[in-house]
Amino acid sequence: MPTDGIPIDVLIGAWVATGLTLFIYTFLYRDNPLFKLGEHLYVGISVGYSIVITIYAVGVKLLWVPMTEEGQWQLLIPSLLGLMISARFFPRIAWLSRISFAFVVGFGSGTIIPRLISSNVLSQLEDTIRPLATMTASGLTYTINFLDPKSDINNLITLIGVLSVLFYFFFSVEHRGAGQAVARTGIVFLMIAFGAAFGYTVMSRMSLLIGRFDDLIIFSGAEYGRPTFVLLVLTIGVLVYWAYREKQTPQTTAEEKS
Amino acid sequence: MLEVISMCKRAVDLGLTIAIIALLAPLASADTRHLQPPQDFRVIDTPNDGGGSLTLGWSILPVDGSSLRYQVLIAGSVDGPYQEVAAFPHDKHFRKGPKHPWWIRLATPNNHRFDLQSGKQVTFEDGTPYWVKLAIDNGMHSAETKPLSATPRPNLFNRAQSNNLLLLILFTVAVLFSIRRARKAPHRFLRRIGGLDAVEEAIGRATEMGKPILYLTGSASMDNPSTIAATVVLSEVAKKVSTYETGLIVPHRDPIVLAICQEITKEAYTQTGHPDAYTSEMNFYITDDQFSYTAAVQGIMLRERPAAIFLLGYYFAESLLLAETGHEAGAIQIAGTDADHQLPFFVIACDYTLMGEELYAASAYLSREPVMVGTLRAQDLGKAVLLGALILGVALSTAGEIFQTETFMYAVQVFYDFK
């Protein structure tokens, strides 16, 4: 078991983290009681944690303290709107919750629309509207350098990509004839972008996987009591026993259950 | 003899040194005489901002040179004490370039402009006056302007974003106009979208197999347009599901989305004449934590084995985990999101994927309601305007480059994003 030097809370944390990581990874085999245990613990703890955080960060810090210590009684208005959502639990006054929802949806849409125009429309236009040729001391030139995002050839490719993808998303025009060719060009651009995004994201997921394995390797040390090895053996043992029991127990059909 | 020559050399060196000092002395005094602080130094509350900022402006000094540095000093009262909050060389902070649109440019370009904002160095309180001085220093001499006062205040309107408002108004008019037209002629053409045609197929499959349908509205809250679109599609799916008496499972991450979806589902069941078939347990809350929600939904997928899974709305890193497990469960999967980073995962793991705006189009396509069809056609109109703006903007920008003129930028800047 563990050696000196590692505090007991860190030690417990290492065993719990290793165990839960292995339980969750058993999902790769199939749904099983160990995965269910990990899943239910994960969900329960996250709900409990978020409730405590919400009570403290919103209820105490943003509501109670400003009202009682700073006299910001106008905060009663948003708290009343919040309480009205809870009216859903009482059928006779459940309609009150609709006022709060209307406020949330209306406010959300109102604040996000200018931001969407800014980031999804104007920013994209600004980055696409580039000159297709460059004037230098020696006269008008056309730069062909695929590695330079600001080269003229890349400006042209960006323009063709944006125009064709934009055309693909026209819903009141049928994609026929020349329109079909433009829409297909748009799809090609989209798929290239998706491929690049996919590769990029997979790389970042690999780093998450490496992070988990890194923990498992660290916790396989003698100073932690080798939880990785102990719990791995236990997990495999439980899975083998569970699979054996499953085979022995006759399957209950859905009809029989009902 | 050598000593005499050496003495003569020293005397000549000394004489030269004295002569150089004598020559440079008037220049040095001239430098001191010309090191005057900027006469037109001004401090104003930064226009078009949310408060907590002052703007300093001044003309280029005739003595601007490589060694000249500016220092900004600030105090809460005219008598000080003054604290240095910024220092920078003479060639920084010019009011030029396309950072500010032409419709709010306050002065001619090539003047100095420095925006002093709340931060580590200084914390501005809106409505409180502050005193600001500008000091100049060329390494040998320094000078200061008289202290000037200004009060930071938030502005109601950011005029730099007037083009944003203009586009918003134009789009709103286009939407209202299109809705009006759609009400007069509701059966206007909308092109087929593959993923939406599959909705009926997916519900039919679930009904035949006697298995439920799993519907996810994504990970964002109700302020996200894709969540709103997902809830609208849920309404149409719930109508069909209620008609076929198929099971519906809608797990949630956001309590507000949960409550709205409960209302929507109940309304859909009532509209199709099956209010008794509705149960509030169809929609249920799991947790707002990203991966514990994902783990729970994965569990539902494998235990309930739904015949059809809808993954609509906004998704983050959980997209592939959900889509992969849904595929493993053997369900027909229809995904739709405007989260461009997650689209690749849905494209590879789902049977049908609604990409970006197709998700918004989905509700109109399924319901054929005049308001939604009109909105969709207005979006097309907006896209046509943007397409034209792109072509015109690139043409003007290229012409500006060829003729080496900024004149065309007046038109092009209307489509730029200013903060």
mmCIF file of N, CA and C in Angstrom, chain A residues 27 31 35-36 39-40 42-43 46-47 50 85 88 98 101 104-105 108-109 112-114 116-119 121-123 125-126 128-135 140 159 162-163 166-175 187 190-191 194 197-198 201-202 205, chain B residues 163-164 167-168 189-191 193 223 225 228 256 259-260 262-263 286-289 291-292 295-296 298-299 302-303 317 325 342-345 347-348 355 357-358 361 376-377 380 383-384 386-387 389-391 393-394 397-398 401-402 404 412 415-417 419:
data_model
loop_
_atom_site.group_PDB
_atom_site.id
_atom_site.type_symbol
_atom_site.label_atom_id
_atom_site.label_comp_id
_atom_site.label_asym_id
_atom_site.label_seq_id
_atom_site.Cartn_x
_atom_site.Cartn_y
_atom_site.Cartn_z
ATOM 1 N N PHE A 27 -17.124 1.129 -21.212
ATOM 2 C CA PHE A 27 -18.166 1.362 -22.222
ATOM 3 C C PHE A 27 -17.683 0.877 -23.588
ATOM 4 N N ASP A 31 -22.306 -1.700 -22.619
ATOM 5 C CA ASP A 31 -22.969 -1.180 -21.424
ATOM 6 C C ASP A 31 -22.916 -2.240 -20.320
ATOM 7 N N PHE A 35 -19.967 0.713 -15.819
ATOM 8 C CA PHE A 35 -20.181 1.963 -16.554
ATOM 9 C C PHE A 35 -21.365 2.720 -15.960
ATOM 10 N N LYS A 36 -22.430 1.947 -15.618
ATOM 11 C CA LYS A 36 -23.614 2.589 -15.027
ATOM 12 C C LYS A 36 -23.250 3.282 -13.721
ATOM 13 N N GLU A 39 -21.329 6.387 -14.623
ATOM 14 C CA GLU A 39 -22.243 7.357 -15.252
ATOM 15 C C GLU A 39 -23.138 8.025 -14.208
ATOM 16 N N HIS A 40 -23.740 7.213 -13.329
ATOM 17 C CA HIS A 40 -24.663 7.768 -12.338
ATOM 18 C C HIS A 40 -23.939 8.639 -11.320
ATOM 19 N N TYR A 42 -21.213 10.316 -11.954
ATOM 20 C CA TYR A 42 -20.831 11.511 -12.726
ATOM 21 C C TYR A 42 -22.010 12.481 -12.806
ATOM 22 N N VAL A 43 -23.181 11.947 -13.179
ATOM 23 C CA VAL A 43 -24.373 12.797 -13.330
ATOM 24 C C VAL A 43 -24.781 13.373 -11.970
ATOM 25 N N SER A 46 -22.292 15.976 -10.652
ATOM 26 C CA SER A 46 -22.320 17.233 -11.417
ATOM 27 C C SER A 46 -23.576 18.039 -11.094
ATOM 28 N N VAL A 47 -24.701 17.347 -10.899
ATOM 29 C CA VAL A 47 -25.940 18.068 -10.552
ATOM 30 C C VAL A 47 -25.794 18.708 -9.168
ATOM 31 N N SER A 50 -23.379 21.619 -9.328
ATOM 32 C CA SER A 50 -23.899 22.814 -10.002
ATOM 33 C C SER A 50 -24.982 23.501 -9.156
ATOM 34 N N ILE A 85 -40.660 31.107 -13.027
ATOM 35 C CA ILE A 85 -40.397 29.856 -13.752
ATOM 36 C C ILE A 85 -40.822 28.666 -12.886
ATOM 37 N N ARG A 88 -44.292 26.647 -12.687
ATOM 38 C CA ARG A 88 -44.648 25.460 -13.474
ATOM 39 C C ARG A 88 -45.026 24.281 -12.590
ATOM 40 N N ARG A 98 -44.662 31.448 -18.429
ATOM 41 C CA ARG A 98 -44.544 31.867 -19.836
ATOM 42 C C ARG A 98 -44.002 33.290 -19.957
ATOM 43 N N PHE A 101 -40.311 32.978 -19.680
ATOM 44 C CA PHE A 101 -39.737 32.376 -20.892
ATOM 45 C C PHE A 101 -39.767 33.372 -22.050
ATOM 46 N N VAL A 104 -36.897 35.626 -21.526
ATOM 47 C CA VAL A 104 -35.604 34.981 -21.833
ATOM 48 C C VAL A 104 -35.391 34.892 -23.336
ATOM 49 N N VAL A 105 -36.418 34.422 -24.066
ATOM 50 C CA VAL A 105 -36.271 34.247 -25.513
ATOM 51 C C VAL A 105 -36.143 35.613 -26.197
ATOM 52 N N GLY A 108 -32.777 37.182 -25.250
ATOM 53 C CA GLY A 108 -31.698 36.422 -25.900
ATOM 54 C C GLY A 108 -31.599 36.760 -27.370
ATOM 55 N N SER A 109 -32.739 36.756 -28.048
ATOM 56 C CA SER A 109 -32.730 37.057 -29.485
ATOM 57 C C SER A 109 -32.281 38.491 -29.723
ATOM 58 N N ILE A 112 -28.535 38.886 -29.209
ATOM 59 C CA ILE A 112 -27.635 38.092 -30.065
ATOM 60 C C ILE A 112 -27.696 38.532 -31.535
ATOM 61 N N ILE A 113 -28.812 39.112 -31.957
ATOM 62 C CA ILE A 113 -28.930 39.463 -33.384
ATOM 63 C C ILE A 113 -27.848 40.460 -33.834
ATOM 64 N N PRO A 114 -27.633 41.584 -33.117
ATOM 65 C CA PRO A 114 -26.552 42.483 -33.568
ATOM 66 C C PRO A 114 -25.185 41.796 -33.561
ATOM 67 N N LEU A 116 -24.627 38.618 -34.043
ATOM 68 C CA LEU A 116 -24.565 37.691 -35.176
ATOM 69 C C LEU A 116 -24.305 38.448 -36.479
ATOM 70 N N ILE A 117 -24.964 39.595 -36.635
ATOM 71 C CA ILE A 117 -24.714 40.396 -37.847
ATOM 72 C C ILE A 117 -23.242 40.802 -37.880
ATOM 73 N N SER A 118 -22.730 41.147 -36.701
ATOM 74 C CA SER A 118 -21.335 41.581 -36.621
ATOM 75 C C SER A 118 -20.367 40.442 -36.955
ATOM 76 N N SER A 119 -20.547 39.291 -36.283
ATOM 77 C CA SER A 119 -19.560 38.216 -36.451
ATOM 78 C C SER A 119 -19.840 37.307 -37.642
ATOM 79 N N VAL A 121 -21.861 38.055 -40.384
ATOM 80 C CA VAL A 121 -22.096 38.713 -41.679
ATOM 81 C C VAL A 121 -20.965 39.689 -41.993
ATOM 82 N N LEU A 122 -20.858 40.741 -41.168
ATOM 83 C CA LEU A 122 -19.918 41.815 -41.509
ATOM 84 C C LEU A 122 -18.449 41.356 -41.442
ATOM 85 N N SER A 123 -18.105 40.601 -40.397
ATOM 86 C CA SER A 123 -16.716 40.136 -40.291
ATOM 87 C C SER A 123 -16.335 39.253 -41.471
ATOM 88 N N LEU A 125 -17.741 39.303 -44.460
ATOM 89 C CA LEU A 125 -17.654 40.149 -45.662
ATOM 90 C C LEU A 125 -16.321 40.880 -45.697
ATOM 91 N N GLU A 126 -15.959 41.438 -44.547
ATOM 92 C CA GLU A 126 -14.718 42.223 -44.462
ATOM 93 C C GLU A 126 -13.506 41.382 -44.861
ATOM 94 N N THR A 128 -13.524 38.791 -46.756
ATOM 95 C CA THR A 128 -13.609 38.277 -48.134
ATOM 96 C C THR A 128 -13.370 39.385 -49.152
ATOM 97 N N ILE A 129 -13.772 40.614 -48.794
ATOM 98 C CA ILE A 129 -13.598 41.727 -49.740
ATOM 99 C C ILE A 129 -12.128 42.139 -49.750
ATOM 100 N N ARG A 130 -11.388 41.558 -50.654
ATOM 101 C CA ARG A 130 -9.951 41.852 -50.814
ATOM 102 C C ARG A 130 -9.684 42.118 -52.288
ATOM 103 N N PRO A 131 -8.715 42.989 -52.585
ATOM 104 C CA PRO A 131 -8.382 43.208 -54.002
ATOM 105 C C PRO A 131 -7.829 41.930 -54.628
ATOM 106 N N LEU A 132 -8.170 41.715 -55.898
ATOM 107 C CA LEU A 132 -7.722 40.487 -56.573
ATOM 108 C C LEU A 132 -6.391 40.677 -57.289
ATOM 109 N N ALA A 133 -5.804 41.864 -57.172
ATOM 110 C CA ALA A 133 -4.480 42.113 -57.758
ATOM 111 C C ALA A 133 -3.751 43.100 -56.851
ATOM 112 N N THR A 134 -2.441 43.144 -56.975
ATOM 113 C CA THR A 134 -1.641 44.020 -56.105
ATOM 114 C C THR A 134 -0.850 45.009 -56.941
ATOM 115 N N MET A 135 -0.881 46.264 -56.525
ATOM 116 C CA MET A 135 -0.099 47.286 -57.227
ATOM 117 C C MET A 135 1.246 47.433 -56.520
ATOM 118 N N LEU A 140 1.118 46.665 -61.893
ATOM 119 C CA LEU A 140 0.110 45.731 -61.382
ATOM 120 C C LEU A 140 0.643 44.297 -61.441
ATOM 121 N N LEU A 159 -12.914 34.003 -52.371
ATOM 122 C CA LEU A 159 -14.115 34.608 -52.979
ATOM 123 C C LEU A 159 -14.983 33.540 -53.640
ATOM 124 N N VAL A 162 -16.653 31.388 -50.891
ATOM 125 C CA VAL A 162 -17.751 32.063 -50.170
ATOM 126 C C VAL A 162 -18.985 32.195 -51.071
ATOM 127 N N LEU A 163 -18.767 32.604 -52.326
ATOM 128 C CA LEU A 163 -19.908 32.792 -53.235
ATOM 129 C C LEU A 163 -20.630 31.475 -53.490
ATOM 130 N N LEU A 166 -22.398 30.196 -50.315
ATOM 131 C CA LEU A 166 -23.571 31.049 -50.076
ATOM 132 C C LEU A 166 -24.708 30.651 -51.015
ATOM 133 N N PHE A 167 -24.344 30.364 -52.262
ATOM 134 C CA PHE A 167 -25.379 29.986 -53.237
ATOM 135 C C PHE A 167 -25.999 28.642 -52.857
ATOM 136 N N TYR A 168 -25.167 27.730 -52.315
ATOM 137 C CA TYR A 168 -25.699 26.410 -51.924
ATOM 138 C C TYR A 168 -26.846 26.564 -50.924
ATOM 139 N N PHE A 169 -26.755 27.582 -50.081
ATOM 140 C CA PHE A 169 -27.760 27.747 -49.035
ATOM 141 C C PHE A 169 -28.962 28.585 -49.464
ATOM 142 N N PHE A 170 -29.138 28.756 -50.773
ATOM 143 C CA PHE A 170 -30.380 29.374 -51.259
ATOM 144 C C PHE A 170 -31.455 28.294 -51.281
ATOM 145 N N PHE A 171 -32.587 28.573 -50.610
ATOM 146 C CA PHE A 171 -33.621 27.547 -50.526
ATOM 147 C C PHE A 171 -34.780 27.799 -51.481
ATOM 148 N N SER A 172 -34.896 29.012 -51.998
ATOM 149 C CA SER A 172 -36.011 29.300 -52.895
ATOM 150 C C SER A 172 -35.585 29.210 -54.359
ATOM 151 N N VAL A 173 -34.393 28.713 -54.600
ATOM 152 C CA VAL A 173 -33.915 28.535 -55.980
ATOM 153 C C VAL A 173 -33.528 27.069 -56.143
ATOM 154 N N GLU A 174 -34.023 26.457 -57.215
ATOM 155 C CA GLU A 174 -33.663 25.054 -57.441
ATOM 156 C C GLU A 174 -32.244 24.978 -58.009
ATOM 157 N N HIS A 175 -31.497 24.003 -57.545
ATOM 158 C CA HIS A 175 -30.116 23.850 -58.025
ATOM 159 C C HIS A 175 -30.130 23.056 -59.334
ATOM 160 N N ILE A 187 -20.405 22.663 -52.148
ATOM 161 C CA ILE A 187 -20.317 21.433 -51.344
ATOM 162 C C ILE A 187 -18.851 20.973 -51.247
ATOM 163 N N LEU A 190 -17.201 23.047 -48.751
ATOM 164 C CA LEU A 190 -17.661 22.675 -47.397
ATOM 165 C C LEU A 190 -16.966 21.405 -46.923
ATOM 166 N N MET A 191 -16.884 20.412 -47.815
ATOM 167 C CA MET A 191 -16.284 19.133 -47.410
ATOM 168 C C MET A 191 -14.789 19.285 -47.103
ATOM 169 N N PHE A 194 -14.684 20.793 -43.739
ATOM 170 C CA PHE A 194 -15.042 19.799 -42.716
ATOM 171 C C PHE A 194 -13.880 18.843 -42.469
ATOM 172 N N ALA A 197 -11.332 20.590 -40.387
ATOM 173 C CA ALA A 197 -11.818 20.741 -39.008
ATOM 174 C C ALA A 197 -11.798 19.402 -38.284
ATOM 175 N N PHE A 198 -12.151 18.341 -39.019
ATOM 176 C CA PHE A 198 -12.174 16.999 -38.421
ATOM 177 C C PHE A 198 -10.766 16.606 -37.944
ATOM 178 N N THR A 201 -9.729 18.654 -34.937
ATOM 179 C CA THR A 201 -10.408 18.297 -33.688
ATOM 180 C C THR A 201 -9.949 16.936 -33.183
ATOM 181 N N VAL A 202 -9.735 15.993 -34.109
ATOM 182 C CA VAL A 202 -9.270 14.664 -33.684
ATOM 183 C C VAL A 202 -7.930 14.798 -32.958
ATOM 184 N N ARG A 205 -8.630 15.869 -29.511
ATOM 185 C CA ARG A 205 -9.197 14.768 -28.714
ATOM 186 C C ARG A 205 -8.100 13.802 -28.293
ATOM 187 N N ASN B 163 -23.800 50.712 -39.526
ATOM 188 C CA ASN B 163 -24.032 49.817 -40.673
ATOM 189 C C ASN B 163 -24.708 48.519 -40.219
ATOM 190 N N ASN B 164 -24.376 48.083 -38.994
ATOM 191 C CA ASN B 164 -25.020 46.896 -38.419
ATOM 192 C C ASN B 164 -26.525 47.139 -38.277
ATOM 193 N N LEU B 167 -28.253 47.216 -41.707
ATOM 194 C CA LEU B 167 -28.510 45.867 -42.217
ATOM 195 C C LEU B 167 -29.674 45.213 -41.482
ATOM 196 N N LEU B 168 -29.710 45.415 -40.158
ATOM 197 C CA LEU B 168 -30.789 44.847 -39.341
ATOM 198 C C LEU B 168 -32.147 45.362 -39.816
ATOM 199 N N PHE B 189 -42.341 28.057 -53.638
ATOM 200 C CA PHE B 189 -41.359 26.993 -53.855
ATOM 201 C C PHE B 189 -40.250 27.012 -52.794
ATOM 202 N N LEU B 190 -39.975 25.831 -52.256
ATOM 203 C CA LEU B 190 -38.803 25.634 -51.387
ATOM 204 C C LEU B 190 -38.111 24.377 -51.889
ATOM 205 N N ARG B 191 -36.835 24.438 -52.115
ATOM 206 C CA ARG B 191 -36.165 23.254 -52.673
ATOM 207 C C ARG B 191 -36.091 22.128 -51.636
ATOM 208 N N ILE B 193 -34.797 19.338 -49.188
ATOM 209 C CA ILE B 193 -33.608 19.159 -48.347
ATOM 210 C C ILE B 193 -33.615 17.700 -47.889
ATOM 211 N N ASP B 223 -31.173 31.320 -25.821
ATOM 212 C CA ASP B 223 -30.746 32.524 -26.547
ATOM 213 C C ASP B 223 -29.980 32.172 -27.813
ATOM 214 N N PRO B 225 -29.894 30.780 -31.585
ATOM 215 C CA PRO B 225 -30.856 30.559 -32.676
ATOM 216 C C PRO B 225 -31.011 29.087 -33.049
ATOM 217 N N ILE B 228 -33.427 27.487 -30.739
ATOM 218 C CA ILE B 228 -34.798 27.894 -31.089
ATOM 219 C C ILE B 228 -35.278 27.071 -32.285
ATOM 220 N N ILE B 256 -34.325 25.792 -18.769
ATOM 221 C CA ILE B 256 -35.258 26.676 -19.478
ATOM 222 C C ILE B 256 -35.700 26.028 -20.790
ATOM 223 N N ALA B 259 -38.278 23.414 -19.974
ATOM 224 C CA ALA B 259 -39.625 23.924 -19.722
ATOM 225 C C ALA B 259 -40.303 24.339 -21.020
ATOM 226 N N ILE B 260 -39.552 24.979 -21.912
ATOM 227 C CA ILE B 260 -40.133 25.416 -23.194
ATOM 228 C C ILE B 260 -40.502 24.201 -24.042
ATOM 229 N N GLN B 262 -41.316 21.277 -22.964
ATOM 230 C CA GLN B 262 -42.507 20.643 -22.382
ATOM 231 C C GLN B 262 -43.766 21.316 -22.934
ATOM 232 N N GLU B 263 -43.725 22.647 -22.963
ATOM 233 C CA GLU B 263 -44.864 23.406 -23.497
ATOM 234 C C GLU B 263 -45.102 23.066 -24.959
ATOM 235 N N ILE B 286 -31.374 16.238 -17.173
ATOM 236 C CA ILE B 286 -30.314 15.345 -16.667
ATOM 237 C C ILE B 286 -29.361 16.167 -15.810
ATOM 238 N N THR B 287 -28.534 16.959 -16.446
ATOM 239 C CA THR B 287 -27.588 17.836 -15.751
ATOM 240 C C THR B 287 -27.069 18.851 -16.748
ATOM 241 N N ASP B 288 -26.521 19.954 -16.258
ATOM 242 C CA ASP B 288 -25.980 20.935 -17.202
ATOM 243 C C ASP B 288 -24.494 20.712 -17.455
ATOM 244 N N ASP B 289 -23.913 19.705 -16.818
ATOM 245 C CA ASP B 289 -22.508 19.406 -17.063
ATOM 246 C C ASP B 289 -22.372 18.644 -18.388
ATOM 247 N N PHE B 291 -20.162 16.598 -20.061
ATOM 248 C CA PHE B 291 -19.847 15.196 -20.311
ATOM 249 C C PHE B 291 -20.653 14.228 -19.447
ATOM 250 N N SER B 292 -21.131 14.699 -18.301
ATOM 251 C CA SER B 292 -21.998 13.782 -17.555
ATOM 252 C C SER B 292 -23.349 13.671 -18.266
ATOM 253 N N ALA B 295 -22.662 11.242 -21.049
ATOM 254 C CA ALA B 295 -22.599 9.862 -20.569
ATOM 255 C C ALA B 295 -24.010 9.329 -20.317
ATOM 256 N N ALA B 296 -24.866 10.163 -19.741
ATOM 257 C CA ALA B 296 -26.229 9.727 -19.450
ATOM 258 C C ALA B 296 -27.005 9.457 -20.738
ATOM 259 N N GLN B 298 -25.740 8.689 -23.630
ATOM 260 C CA GLN B 298 -25.174 7.468 -24.225
ATOM 261 C C GLN B 298 -25.812 6.228 -23.588
ATOM 262 N N GLY B 299 -25.964 6.298 -22.280
ATOM 263 C CA GLY B 299 -26.608 5.189 -21.569
ATOM 264 C C GLY B 299 -28.033 4.968 -22.063
ATOM 265 N N LEU B 302 -28.134 3.219 -25.432
ATOM 266 C CA LEU B 302 -27.846 1.789 -25.424
ATOM 267 C C LEU B 302 -28.913 0.976 -24.691
ATOM 268 N N ARG B 303 -29.592 1.597 -23.715
ATOM 269 C CA ARG B 303 -30.596 0.832 -22.962
ATOM 270 C C ARG B 303 -31.960 0.865 -23.637
ATOM 271 N N ALA B 317 -18.066 19.479 -27.903
ATOM 272 C CA ALA B 317 -17.244 18.286 -28.097
ATOM 273 C C ALA B 317 -18.006 16.976 -27.945
ATOM 274 N N THR B 325 -22.318 6.758 -30.613
ATOM 275 C CA THR B 325 -23.095 5.809 -29.808
ATOM 276 C C THR B 325 -24.444 5.540 -30.458
ATOM 277 N N GLN B 342 -18.448 21.068 -35.343
ATOM 278 C CA GLN B 342 -19.018 19.755 -35.017
ATOM 279 C C GLN B 342 -19.662 19.103 -36.238
ATOM 280 N N LEU B 343 -19.904 19.882 -37.284
ATOM 281 C CA LEU B 343 -20.555 19.334 -38.471
ATOM 282 C C LEU B 343 -19.828 18.127 -39.060
ATOM 283 N N PRO B 344 -18.485 18.149 -39.132
ATOM 284 C CA PRO B 344 -17.793 16.987 -39.708
ATOM 285 C C PRO B 344 -18.133 15.685 -38.996
ATOM 286 N N PHE B 345 -18.295 15.738 -37.679
ATOM 287 C CA PHE B 345 -18.586 14.516 -36.922
ATOM 288 C C PHE B 345 -19.982 13.995 -37.246
ATOM 289 N N VAL B 347 -21.549 14.604 -40.042
ATOM 290 C CA VAL B 347 -21.543 14.162 -41.442
ATOM 291 C C VAL B 347 -21.064 12.713 -41.539
ATOM 292 N N ILE B 348 -20.051 12.362 -40.750
ATOM 293 C CA ILE B 348 -19.520 10.995 -40.877
ATOM 294 C C ILE B 348 -20.327 9.968 -40.077
ATOM 295 N N MET B 355 -26.957 21.042 -42.526
ATOM 296 C CA MET B 355 -25.782 21.883 -42.307
ATOM 297 C C MET B 355 -26.181 23.344 -42.140
ATOM 298 N N GLU B 357 -27.534 26.633 -42.069
ATOM 299 C CA GLU B 357 -28.838 27.264 -42.238
ATOM 300 C C GLU B 357 -29.944 26.283 -42.627
ATOM 301 N N GLU B 358 -29.567 25.104 -43.056
ATOM 302 C CA GLU B 358 -30.593 24.097 -43.361
ATOM 303 C C GLU B 358 -31.407 23.777 -42.113
ATOM 304 N N ALA B 361 -33.944 26.310 -41.931
ATOM 305 C CA ALA B 361 -34.927 26.089 -42.997
ATOM 306 C C ALA B 361 -35.860 24.940 -42.653
ATOM 307 N N LEU B 376 -37.904 32.433 -44.375
ATOM 308 C CA LEU B 376 -36.880 31.712 -45.143
ATOM 309 C C LEU B 376 -36.597 32.414 -46.471
ATOM 310 N N ARG B 377 -37.644 32.867 -47.111
ATOM 311 C CA ARG B 377 -37.442 33.561 -48.393
ATOM 312 C C ARG B 377 -36.748 34.905 -48.167
ATOM 313 N N ASP B 380 -33.172 34.316 -47.969
ATOM 314 C CA ASP B 380 -32.600 34.175 -49.315
ATOM 315 C C ASP B 380 -32.357 35.547 -49.940
ATOM 316 N N LYS B 383 -29.324 36.934 -48.411
ATOM 317 C CA LYS B 383 -28.121 36.304 -48.964
ATOM 318 C C LYS B 383 -27.805 36.852 -50.351
ATOM 319 N N ALA B 384 -28.879 37.121 -51.117
ATOM 320 C CA ALA B 384 -28.664 37.699 -52.451
ATOM 321 C C ALA B 384 -28.007 39.069 -52.332
ATOM 322 N N LEU B 386 -26.084 40.076 -49.862
ATOM 323 C CA LEU B 386 -24.698 39.864 -49.444
ATOM 324 C C LEU B 386 -23.844 39.389 -50.612
ATOM 325 N N LEU B 387 -24.429 38.542 -51.454
ATOM 326 C CA LEU B 387 -23.700 38.058 -52.628
ATOM 327 C C LEU B 387 -23.320 39.230 -53.535
ATOM 328 N N ALA B 389 -23.126 42.346 -52.574
ATOM 329 C CA ALA B 389 -22.168 43.191 -51.846
ATOM 330 C C ALA B 389 -20.752 42.646 -51.974
ATOM 331 N N LEU B 390 -20.635 41.326 -51.949
ATOM 332 C CA LEU B 390 -19.310 40.707 -52.073
ATOM 333 C C LEU B 390 -18.694 40.999 -53.440
ATOM 334 N N ILE B 391 -19.506 40.789 -54.475
ATOM 335 C CA ILE B 391 -18.985 40.994 -55.837
ATOM 336 C C ILE B 391 -18.627 42.468 -56.034
ATOM 337 N N GLY B 393 -18.014 44.713 -53.680
ATOM 338 C CA GLY B 393 -16.918 45.082 -52.782
ATOM 339 C C GLY B 393 -15.566 44.664 -53.336
ATOM 340 N N VAL B 394 -15.491 43.438 -53.861
ATOM 341 C CA VAL B 394 -14.215 42.961 -54.417
ATOM 342 C C VAL B 394 -13.850 43.790 -55.648
ATOM 343 N N SER B 397 -12.703 47.187 -54.412
ATOM 344 C CA SER B 397 -11.432 47.050 -53.717
ATOM 345 C C SER B 397 -10.282 46.869 -54.719
ATOM 346 N N THR B 398 -10.552 46.059 -55.753
ATOM 347 C CA THR B 398 -9.529 45.843 -56.790
ATOM 348 C C THR B 398 -9.283 47.142 -57.561
ATOM 349 N N GLU B 401 -7.147 49.401 -55.615
ATOM 350 C CA GLU B 401 -5.745 48.969 -55.650
ATOM 351 C C GLU B 401 -5.100 49.382 -56.976
ATOM 352 N N ILE B 402 -5.852 49.213 -58.065
ATOM 353 C CA ILE B 402 -5.297 49.541 -59.388
ATOM 354 C C ILE B 402 -5.054 51.043 -59.516
ATOM 355 N N GLN B 404 -4.899 53.160 -57.076
ATOM 356 C CA GLN B 404 -4.233 53.661 -55.871
ATOM 357 C C GLN B 404 -5.016 54.798 -55.225
ATOM 358 N N VAL B 412 -17.023 50.494 -49.618
ATOM 359 C CA VAL B 412 -16.637 49.170 -49.099
ATOM 360 C C VAL B 412 -16.790 49.104 -47.578
ATOM 361 N N PHE B 415 -19.693 47.608 -45.472
ATOM 362 C CA PHE B 415 -19.820 46.166 -45.215
ATOM 363 C C PHE B 415 -18.735 45.654 -44.268
ATOM 364 N N TYR B 416 -18.050 46.567 -43.594
ATOM 365 C CA TYR B 416 -17.016 46.153 -42.641
ATOM 366 C C TYR B 416 -17.617 46.057 -41.235
ATOM 367 N N ASP B 417 -16.918 45.305 -40.406
ATOM 368 C CA ASP B 417 -17.365 45.146 -39.011
ATOM 369 C C ASP B 417 -16.551 46.073 -38.121
ATOM 370 N N LYS B 419 -16.092 47.694 -34.213
ATOM 371 C CA LYS B 419 -16.464 47.431 -32.812
ATOM 372 C C LYS B 419 -16.773 48.740 -32.098
#
